[in-house]
Tab-separated table of C-alpha atoms and ligand atoms in Angstrom:
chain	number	residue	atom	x	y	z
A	631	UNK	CA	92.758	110.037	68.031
A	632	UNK	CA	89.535	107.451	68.302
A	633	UNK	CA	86.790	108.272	66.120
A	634	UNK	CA	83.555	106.470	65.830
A	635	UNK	CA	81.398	106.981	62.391
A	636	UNK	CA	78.538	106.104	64.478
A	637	UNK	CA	77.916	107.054	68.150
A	638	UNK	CA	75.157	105.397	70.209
A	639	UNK	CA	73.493	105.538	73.660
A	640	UNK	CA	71.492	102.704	74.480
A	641	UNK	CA	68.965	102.967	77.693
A	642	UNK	CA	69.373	99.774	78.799
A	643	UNK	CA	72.408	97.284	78.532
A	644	UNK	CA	70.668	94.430	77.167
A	645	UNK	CA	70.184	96.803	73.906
A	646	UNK	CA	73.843	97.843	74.017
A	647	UNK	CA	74.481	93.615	74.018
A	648	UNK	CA	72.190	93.376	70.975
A	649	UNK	CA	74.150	96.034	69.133
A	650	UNK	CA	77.360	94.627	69.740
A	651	UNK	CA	76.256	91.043	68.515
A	652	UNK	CA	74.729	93.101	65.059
A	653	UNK	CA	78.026	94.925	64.451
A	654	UNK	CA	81.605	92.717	64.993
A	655	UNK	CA	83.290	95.801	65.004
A	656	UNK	CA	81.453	97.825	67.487
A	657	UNK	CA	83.513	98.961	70.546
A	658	UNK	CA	81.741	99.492	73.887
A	659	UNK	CA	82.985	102.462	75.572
A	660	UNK	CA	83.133	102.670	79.506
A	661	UNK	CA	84.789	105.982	80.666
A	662	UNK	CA	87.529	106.053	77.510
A	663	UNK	CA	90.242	106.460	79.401
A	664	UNK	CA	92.075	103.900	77.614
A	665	UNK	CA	90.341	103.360	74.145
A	666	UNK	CA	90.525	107.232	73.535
A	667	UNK	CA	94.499	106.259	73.363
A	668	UNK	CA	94.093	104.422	70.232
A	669	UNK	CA	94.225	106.177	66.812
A	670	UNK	CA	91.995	104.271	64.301
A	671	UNK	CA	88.414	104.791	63.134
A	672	UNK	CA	85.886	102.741	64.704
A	673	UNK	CA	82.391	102.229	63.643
A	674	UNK	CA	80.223	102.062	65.960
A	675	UNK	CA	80.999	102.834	69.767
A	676	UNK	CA	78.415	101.321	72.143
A	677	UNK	CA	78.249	104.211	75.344
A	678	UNK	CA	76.932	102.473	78.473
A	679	UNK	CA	76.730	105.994	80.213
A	680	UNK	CA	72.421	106.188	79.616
A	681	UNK	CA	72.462	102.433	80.971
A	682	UNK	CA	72.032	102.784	84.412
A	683	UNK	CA	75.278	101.179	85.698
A	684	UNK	CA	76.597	104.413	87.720
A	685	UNK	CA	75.172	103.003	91.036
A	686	UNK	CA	76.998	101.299	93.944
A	687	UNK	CA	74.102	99.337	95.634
A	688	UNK	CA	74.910	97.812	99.309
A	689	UNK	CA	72.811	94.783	100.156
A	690	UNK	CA	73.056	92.694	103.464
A	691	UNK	CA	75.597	90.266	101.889
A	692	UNK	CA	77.423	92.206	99.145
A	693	UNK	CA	78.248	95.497	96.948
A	694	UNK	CA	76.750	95.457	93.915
A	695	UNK	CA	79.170	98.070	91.855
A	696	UNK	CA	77.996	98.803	88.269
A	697	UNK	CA	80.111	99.168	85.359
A	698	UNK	CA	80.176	102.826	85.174
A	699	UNK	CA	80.729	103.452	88.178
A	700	UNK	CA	84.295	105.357	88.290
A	701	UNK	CA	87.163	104.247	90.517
A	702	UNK	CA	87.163	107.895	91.974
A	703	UNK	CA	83.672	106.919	93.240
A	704	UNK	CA	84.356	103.438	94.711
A	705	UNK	CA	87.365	104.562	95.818
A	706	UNK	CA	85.914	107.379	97.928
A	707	UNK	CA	82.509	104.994	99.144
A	708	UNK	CA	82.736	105.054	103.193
A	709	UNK	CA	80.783	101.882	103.285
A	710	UNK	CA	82.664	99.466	100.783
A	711	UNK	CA	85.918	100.952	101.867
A	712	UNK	CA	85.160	100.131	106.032
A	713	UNK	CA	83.476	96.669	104.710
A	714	UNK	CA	86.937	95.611	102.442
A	715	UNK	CA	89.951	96.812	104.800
A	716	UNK	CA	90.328	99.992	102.331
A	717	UNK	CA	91.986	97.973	99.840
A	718	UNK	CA	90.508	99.816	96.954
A	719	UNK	CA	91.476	102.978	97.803
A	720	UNK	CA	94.751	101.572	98.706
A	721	UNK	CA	95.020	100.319	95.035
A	722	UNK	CA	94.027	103.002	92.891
A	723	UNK	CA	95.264	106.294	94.857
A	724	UNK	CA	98.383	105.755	92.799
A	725	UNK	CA	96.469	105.571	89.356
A	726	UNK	CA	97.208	108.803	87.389
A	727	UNK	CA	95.186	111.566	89.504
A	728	UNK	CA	91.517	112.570	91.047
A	729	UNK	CA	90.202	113.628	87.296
A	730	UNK	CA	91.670	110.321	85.767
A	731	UNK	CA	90.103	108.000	88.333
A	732	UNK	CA	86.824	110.190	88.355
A	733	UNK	CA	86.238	108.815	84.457
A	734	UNK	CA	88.073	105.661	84.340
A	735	UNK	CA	85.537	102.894	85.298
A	736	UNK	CA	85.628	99.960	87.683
A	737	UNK	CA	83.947	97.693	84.560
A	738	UNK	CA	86.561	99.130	81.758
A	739	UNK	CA	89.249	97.914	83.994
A	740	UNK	CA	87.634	94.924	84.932
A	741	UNK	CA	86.923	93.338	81.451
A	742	UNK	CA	89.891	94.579	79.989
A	743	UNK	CA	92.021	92.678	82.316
A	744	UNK	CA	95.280	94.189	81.659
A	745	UNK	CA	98.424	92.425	83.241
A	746	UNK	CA	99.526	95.764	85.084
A	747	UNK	CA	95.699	96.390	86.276
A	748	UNK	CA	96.144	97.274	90.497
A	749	UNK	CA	92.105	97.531	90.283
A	750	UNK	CA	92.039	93.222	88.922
A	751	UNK	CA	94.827	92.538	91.543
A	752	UNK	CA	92.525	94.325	94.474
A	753	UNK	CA	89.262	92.261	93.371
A	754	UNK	CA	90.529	88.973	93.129
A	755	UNK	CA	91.911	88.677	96.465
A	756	UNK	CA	88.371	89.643	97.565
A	757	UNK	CA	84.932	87.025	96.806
A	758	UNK	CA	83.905	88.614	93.905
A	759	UNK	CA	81.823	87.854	91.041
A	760	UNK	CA	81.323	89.564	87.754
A	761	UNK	CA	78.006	90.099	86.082
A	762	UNK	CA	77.959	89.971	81.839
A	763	UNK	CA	74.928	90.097	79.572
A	764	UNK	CA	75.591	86.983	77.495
A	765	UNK	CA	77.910	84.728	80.066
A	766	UNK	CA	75.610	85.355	82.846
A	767	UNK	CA	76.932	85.936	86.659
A	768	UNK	CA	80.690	84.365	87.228
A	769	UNK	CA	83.367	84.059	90.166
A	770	UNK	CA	85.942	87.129	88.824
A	771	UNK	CA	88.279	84.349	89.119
A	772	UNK	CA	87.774	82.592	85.298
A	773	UNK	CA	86.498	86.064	83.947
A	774	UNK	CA	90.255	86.891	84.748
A	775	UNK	CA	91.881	84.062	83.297
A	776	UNK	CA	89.843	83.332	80.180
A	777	UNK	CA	87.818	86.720	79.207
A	778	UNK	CA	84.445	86.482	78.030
A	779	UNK	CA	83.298	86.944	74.492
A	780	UNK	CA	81.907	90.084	73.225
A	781	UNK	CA	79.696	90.650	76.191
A	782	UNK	CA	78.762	93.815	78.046
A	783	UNK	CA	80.034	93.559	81.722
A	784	UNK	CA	77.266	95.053	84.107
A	785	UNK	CA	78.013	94.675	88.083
A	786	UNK	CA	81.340	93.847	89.643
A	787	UNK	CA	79.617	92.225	92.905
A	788	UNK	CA	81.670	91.969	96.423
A	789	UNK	CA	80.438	89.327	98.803
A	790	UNK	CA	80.792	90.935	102.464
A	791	UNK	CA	82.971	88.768	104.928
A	792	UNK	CA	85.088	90.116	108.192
A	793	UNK	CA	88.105	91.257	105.409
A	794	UNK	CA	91.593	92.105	106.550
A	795	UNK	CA	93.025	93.587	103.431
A	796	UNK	CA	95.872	95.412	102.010
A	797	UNK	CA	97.466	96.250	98.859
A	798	UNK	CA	101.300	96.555	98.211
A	799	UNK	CA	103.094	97.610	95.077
A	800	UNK	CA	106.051	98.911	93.466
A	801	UNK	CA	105.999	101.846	90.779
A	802	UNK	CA	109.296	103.131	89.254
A	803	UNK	CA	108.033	106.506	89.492
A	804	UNK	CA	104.629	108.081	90.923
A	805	UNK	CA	101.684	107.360	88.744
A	806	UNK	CA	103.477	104.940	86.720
A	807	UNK	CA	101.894	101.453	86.074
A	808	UNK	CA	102.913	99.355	88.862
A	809	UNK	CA	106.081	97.344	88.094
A	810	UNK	CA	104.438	94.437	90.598
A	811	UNK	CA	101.662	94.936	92.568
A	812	UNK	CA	100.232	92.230	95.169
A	813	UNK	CA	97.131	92.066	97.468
A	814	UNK	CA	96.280	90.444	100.492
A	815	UNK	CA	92.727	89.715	102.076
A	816	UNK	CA	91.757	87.391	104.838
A	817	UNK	CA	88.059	86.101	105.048
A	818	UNK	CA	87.000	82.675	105.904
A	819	UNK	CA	89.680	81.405	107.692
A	820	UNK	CA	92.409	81.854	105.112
A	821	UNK	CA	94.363	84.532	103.142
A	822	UNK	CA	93.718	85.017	99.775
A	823	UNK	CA	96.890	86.235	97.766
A	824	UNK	CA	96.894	87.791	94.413
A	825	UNK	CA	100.212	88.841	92.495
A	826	UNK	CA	99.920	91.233	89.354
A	827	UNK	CA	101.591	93.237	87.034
A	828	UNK	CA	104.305	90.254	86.457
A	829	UNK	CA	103.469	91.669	83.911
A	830	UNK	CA	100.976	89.110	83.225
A	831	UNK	CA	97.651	89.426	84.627
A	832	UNK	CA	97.360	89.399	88.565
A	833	UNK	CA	96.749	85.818	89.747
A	834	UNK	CA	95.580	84.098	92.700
A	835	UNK	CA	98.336	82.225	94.766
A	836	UNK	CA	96.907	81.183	97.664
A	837	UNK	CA	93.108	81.135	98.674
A	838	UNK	CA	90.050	79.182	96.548
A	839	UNK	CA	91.308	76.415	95.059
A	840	UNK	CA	94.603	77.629	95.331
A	841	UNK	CA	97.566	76.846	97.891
A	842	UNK	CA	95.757	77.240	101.216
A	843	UNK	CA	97.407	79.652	103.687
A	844	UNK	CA	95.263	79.765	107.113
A	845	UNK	CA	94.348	82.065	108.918
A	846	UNK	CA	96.573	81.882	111.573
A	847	UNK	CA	99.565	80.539	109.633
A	848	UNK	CA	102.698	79.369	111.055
A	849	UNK	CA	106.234	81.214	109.552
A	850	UNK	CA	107.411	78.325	107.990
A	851	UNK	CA	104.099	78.276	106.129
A	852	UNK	CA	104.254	81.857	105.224
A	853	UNK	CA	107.690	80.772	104.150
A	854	UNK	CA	106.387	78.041	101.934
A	855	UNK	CA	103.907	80.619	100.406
A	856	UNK	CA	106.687	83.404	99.445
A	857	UNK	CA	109.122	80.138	98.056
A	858	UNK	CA	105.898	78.945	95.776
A	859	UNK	CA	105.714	82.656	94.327
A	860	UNK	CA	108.893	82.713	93.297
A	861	UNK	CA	107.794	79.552	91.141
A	862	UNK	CA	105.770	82.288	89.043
A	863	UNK	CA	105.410	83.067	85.462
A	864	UNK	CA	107.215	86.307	85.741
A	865	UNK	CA	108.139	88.044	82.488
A	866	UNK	CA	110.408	91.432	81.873
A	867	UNK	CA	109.458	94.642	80.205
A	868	UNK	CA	110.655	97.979	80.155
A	869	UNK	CA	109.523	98.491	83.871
A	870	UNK	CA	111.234	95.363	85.542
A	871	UNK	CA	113.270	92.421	84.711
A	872	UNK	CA	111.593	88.854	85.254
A	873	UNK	CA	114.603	88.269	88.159
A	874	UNK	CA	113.590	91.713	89.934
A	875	UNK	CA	109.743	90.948	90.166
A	876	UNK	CA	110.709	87.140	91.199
A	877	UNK	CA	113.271	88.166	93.894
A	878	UNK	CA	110.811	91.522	95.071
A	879	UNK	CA	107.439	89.415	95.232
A	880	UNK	CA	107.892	87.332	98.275
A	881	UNK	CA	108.735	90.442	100.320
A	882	UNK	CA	105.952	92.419	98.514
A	883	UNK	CA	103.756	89.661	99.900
A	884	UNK	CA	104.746	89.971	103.322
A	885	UNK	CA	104.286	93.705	103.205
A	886	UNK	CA	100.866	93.008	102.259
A	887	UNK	CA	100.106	90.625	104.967
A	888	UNK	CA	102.211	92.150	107.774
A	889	UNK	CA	99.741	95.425	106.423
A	890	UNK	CA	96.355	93.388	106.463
A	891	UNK	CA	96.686	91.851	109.733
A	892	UNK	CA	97.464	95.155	111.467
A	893	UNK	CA	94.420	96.004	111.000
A	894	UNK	CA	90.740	95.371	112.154
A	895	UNK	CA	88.647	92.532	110.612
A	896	UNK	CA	85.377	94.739	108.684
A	897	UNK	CA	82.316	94.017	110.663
A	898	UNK	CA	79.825	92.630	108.493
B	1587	LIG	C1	97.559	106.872	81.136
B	1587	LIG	C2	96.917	105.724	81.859
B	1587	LIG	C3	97.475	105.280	83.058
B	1587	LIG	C4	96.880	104.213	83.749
B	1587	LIG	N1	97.452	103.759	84.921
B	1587	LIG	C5	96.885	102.724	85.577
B	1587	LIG	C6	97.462	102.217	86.781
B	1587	LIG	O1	98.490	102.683	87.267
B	1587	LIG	N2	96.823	101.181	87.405
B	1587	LIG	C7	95.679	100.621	86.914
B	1587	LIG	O2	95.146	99.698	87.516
B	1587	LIG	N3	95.116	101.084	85.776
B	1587	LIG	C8	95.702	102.103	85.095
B	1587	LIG	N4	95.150	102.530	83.918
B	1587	LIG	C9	93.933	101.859	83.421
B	1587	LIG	C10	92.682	102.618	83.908
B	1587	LIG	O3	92.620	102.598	85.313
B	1587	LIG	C11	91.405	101.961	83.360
B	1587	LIG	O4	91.439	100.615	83.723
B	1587	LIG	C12	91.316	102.052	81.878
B	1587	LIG	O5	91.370	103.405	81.498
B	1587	LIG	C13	90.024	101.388	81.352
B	1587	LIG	O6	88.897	101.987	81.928
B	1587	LIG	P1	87.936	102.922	81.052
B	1587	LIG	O7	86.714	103.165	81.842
B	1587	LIG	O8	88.718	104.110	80.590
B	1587	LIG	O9	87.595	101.932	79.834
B	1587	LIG	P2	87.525	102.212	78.272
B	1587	LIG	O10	88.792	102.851	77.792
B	1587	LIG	O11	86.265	102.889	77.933
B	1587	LIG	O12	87.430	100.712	77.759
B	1587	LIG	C14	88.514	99.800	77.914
B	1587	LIG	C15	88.143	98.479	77.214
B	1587	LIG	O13	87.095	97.813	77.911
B	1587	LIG	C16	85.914	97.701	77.089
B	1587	LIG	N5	84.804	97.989	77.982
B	1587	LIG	C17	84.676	99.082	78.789
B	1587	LIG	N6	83.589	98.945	79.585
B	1587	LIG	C18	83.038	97.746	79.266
B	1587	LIG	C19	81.888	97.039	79.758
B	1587	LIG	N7	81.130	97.488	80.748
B	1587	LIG	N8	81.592	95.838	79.189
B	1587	LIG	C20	82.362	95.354	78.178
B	1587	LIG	N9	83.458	95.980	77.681
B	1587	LIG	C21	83.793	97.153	78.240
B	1587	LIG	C22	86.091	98.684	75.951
B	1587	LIG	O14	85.438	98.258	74.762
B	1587	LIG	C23	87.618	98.671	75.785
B	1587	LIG	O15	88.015	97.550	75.038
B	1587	LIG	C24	95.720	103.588	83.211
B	1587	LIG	C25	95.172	104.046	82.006
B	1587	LIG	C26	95.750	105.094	81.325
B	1587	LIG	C27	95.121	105.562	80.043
């Protein structure tokens, strides 16, 4: 069991930034889904829940999703659901159960960036930016590959664009972590890619800076895409060997695609 010897609620989360800074060991704690699984004492835990980040705030260009929100509720928002191809909901209906995902939070999963993470894999096929007191505003990109220091995460923000989206993964058994999980989202003229749970963290493959795959791609370049993920870091665990997430990915990625294109672009 997690214990704290001290337990604080800070109003705003600039505060809860200053008393992480003052105290090396303090532990922020977003819904505790995942720290409550550790048995140690801490000393201080930081609670964001007084902080104002349970909002989901829709602006002509983006969703602005605070920290606490919970998956449950982004997963069940009309708007942001119509606006990304339901890839969210697509993502996380597998995590756990309703309770679970009405506690766990969208920023606890985002800044601990865990290889198997379905909720990572979903954002970063999407344009999405993460907001930190102390690093500032960043593309989720970097955030994913690097981390930030110790730095409360605020807003997960979604740029709008005409999004076909779709998520595609693999679990050994219902509500297990995802063995591989990939997601596709077109916006801009090109597909953007991601493949997770490898189990390293999910990663971009095509899209940004990465590989380009057009819009309207060709099937020798869709080809070209599934033969380049195969060139992947994949590892083995006690879910998958590194050979059955190489061999499964480029159909996984197809799936996703083939899934994303049947549907309508989001008006936006
Ligand atoms: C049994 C179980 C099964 C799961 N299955 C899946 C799954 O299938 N797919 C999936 O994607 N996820 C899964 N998860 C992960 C889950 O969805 C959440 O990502 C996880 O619980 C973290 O969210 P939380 O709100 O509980 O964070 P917490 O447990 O409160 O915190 C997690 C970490 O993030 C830090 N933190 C939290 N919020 C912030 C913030 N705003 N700023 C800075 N640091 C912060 C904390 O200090 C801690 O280090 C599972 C988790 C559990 C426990």
């Amino acid at each position: 069991m997690l214990r704290f010897q001290k337990y604080v609620c800070p109003e705003t989360p600039r505060e809860a930034y200053d008393l992480l800074r003052e105290d090396r060991l303090a532990t922020v704690v977003g819904g505790m889904m995942w720290l409550r699984l550790a048995d140690r004492t801490a000393p201080l835990g930081i609670d964001l829940s007084r902080c104002g980040l349970d909002r989901i705030e829709e602006t002509e260009d983006a969703f602005r999703i605070g920290a606490m929100v919970t998956l449950g509720q982004l997963e069940r928002h009309e708007a942001f659901s119509a606006a990304t191809g339901g890839v969210f909901a697509e993502a996380v209906r597998d995590i756990v159960g309703t309770q679970f995902r009405n506690l766990a939070t969208v920023g606890g999963s985002v800044f601990s960036r865990m290889g198997f993470s379905d909720v990572v894999c979903a954002l970063l096929a999407l344009d999405t930016e993460v907001e930190l007191v102390g690093a500032g505003t960043m593309p989720i990109i970097p955030f994913v590959e690097r981390g930030a220091g110790r730095d409360v995460l605020t807003h997960v923000v979604v740029r709008k664009h005409a999004y076909r989206a779709a998520f595609a993964s693999v679990r050994n058994a219902a509500t297990d972590f995802s063995a591989l999980n990939v997601a596709a989202a077109c916006w801009r003229g090109s597909w953007h890619v991601t493949v997770g749970a490898r189990p390293k963290k999910a990663q971009l493959l095509t899209g940004g800076e990465r590989t380009p795959l057009r819009e309207r791609f060709s099937p020798a370049e869709l080809d070209a895409v599934c033969a380049f993920a195969e060139s992947l870091d994949f590892g083995s665990d006690l879910r998958a060997t590194a050979e059955w997430r190489r061999s499964v990915t480029p159909a996984l990625i197809r799936r996703a695609i083939e899934a994303a294109s049947a549907k309508e672009a989001a008006a936006c």
